[in-house]
Amino acid sequence: MRQQERTNSRIAELGSTMRVLRPYPHVFAFYDGRIEGKRAYSEERNWLDDGAYVLGISTYAIVEGAEALVYDTHISLAHARIIRETLSTAGVTKPRVVLSHWHTDHVAGNEVFKDCEIISNNLTAKALAEHRREFEEGGRDPAIKPLVMPNRTFDGELTLKVGGTTVELRHADIHSHDGTVMLLPSSGVLFAGDTLEDPITYVAEPDRLEKHLNDLERMSAWDFQRILPNHGAPEVIQSGGYDRRFIDATRRYVEKLLRCRQEPELAGQNLERFAGEALASGAIRYFAPYEAVHRRNVEAVTGRTGA
Ligand SMILES: [Zn+2]
């Protein structure tokens, strides 16, 4: 598998640069990527590097005693094995998995947890079933084979216990139609999946942005203080997560993106200028690789390809 590229120093061995962060005593963050000049799979454009590793990706586990709830299985089997081993070393004998949504970089490690409960909402299970062939047979590079499917599904909301800690799973139609976010009421923490991404959301469903705005509004009424996203800055995640301004920054970005359809001048702005206000306020942080995400977002919304 891509031996030549593996010997290139720009390509890190899968899992070798993963950092285990502890934003809260009972929360593990498995963070990888956002390392200048580094890729983890290939020099060519691919979902693992360009959709996750280059931008930075974090998955999480809530741990109490022998129980753990793993929020997404990361970008490769190597990553998932590190997660499972880390939890095992911490005394976990009974991990369960929750999937935030159906996208590749959140489910690629499922196979490592095939003997465990893998929970998702019905929409995620349906989307994975629809994309299974594509994931397994090379419609995506790297392929995810076998794609291990969720074995417990729910509709809308589900409340779980991890030891004595209550965890609320809630459907959120933001970024993808099938999002599941996790609320930890005792700590006031929201695990946001890809519904909030620092500095900007990745537009995967351009025709549904109005619906995403509705659910951003709904989410902003919930009671929590800190936000842990799956794509964000490691130092912020390590220190307990983003504050609630993160939601408003995302909402404003999406609203402005929609205006690009009528305002070509806006569509031509780079991310630094486009999101200047939110960046200056400290609600989100500039990260240069997101210029490419922004360019792609503008193209997705306007239907036009830029220069
Ligand atoms: Zn996603």
Tab-separated table of N, CA and C and ligand atoms in Angstrom, residues 101 103 105-106 175 194, ligand 1:
chain	number	residue	atom	x	y	z
A	101	HIS	N	-21.720	11.062	12.951
A	101	HIS	CA	-22.406	11.087	11.651
A	101	HIS	C	-21.695	10.131	10.702
A	103	HIS	N	-19.822	10.337	7.950
A	103	HIS	CA	-18.641	10.638	7.129
A	103	HIS	C	-17.435	9.756	7.475
A	105	ASP	N	-14.197	9.997	7.990
A	105	ASP	CA	-13.189	10.245	9.029
A	105	ASP	C	-13.735	10.036	10.440
A	106	HIS	N	-14.989	9.634	10.560
A	106	HIS	CA	-15.591	9.393	11.880
A	106	HIS	C	-15.900	7.916	12.121
A	175	HIS	N	-24.258	20.563	9.293
A	175	HIS	CA	-23.131	19.996	8.543
A	175	HIS	C	-23.574	18.750	7.761
A	194	ASP	N	-19.095	17.282	13.936
A	194	ASP	CA	-18.732	18.254	12.892
A	194	ASP	C	-19.761	19.379	12.773
B	1	ZN	ZN	-18.274	15.432	8.543
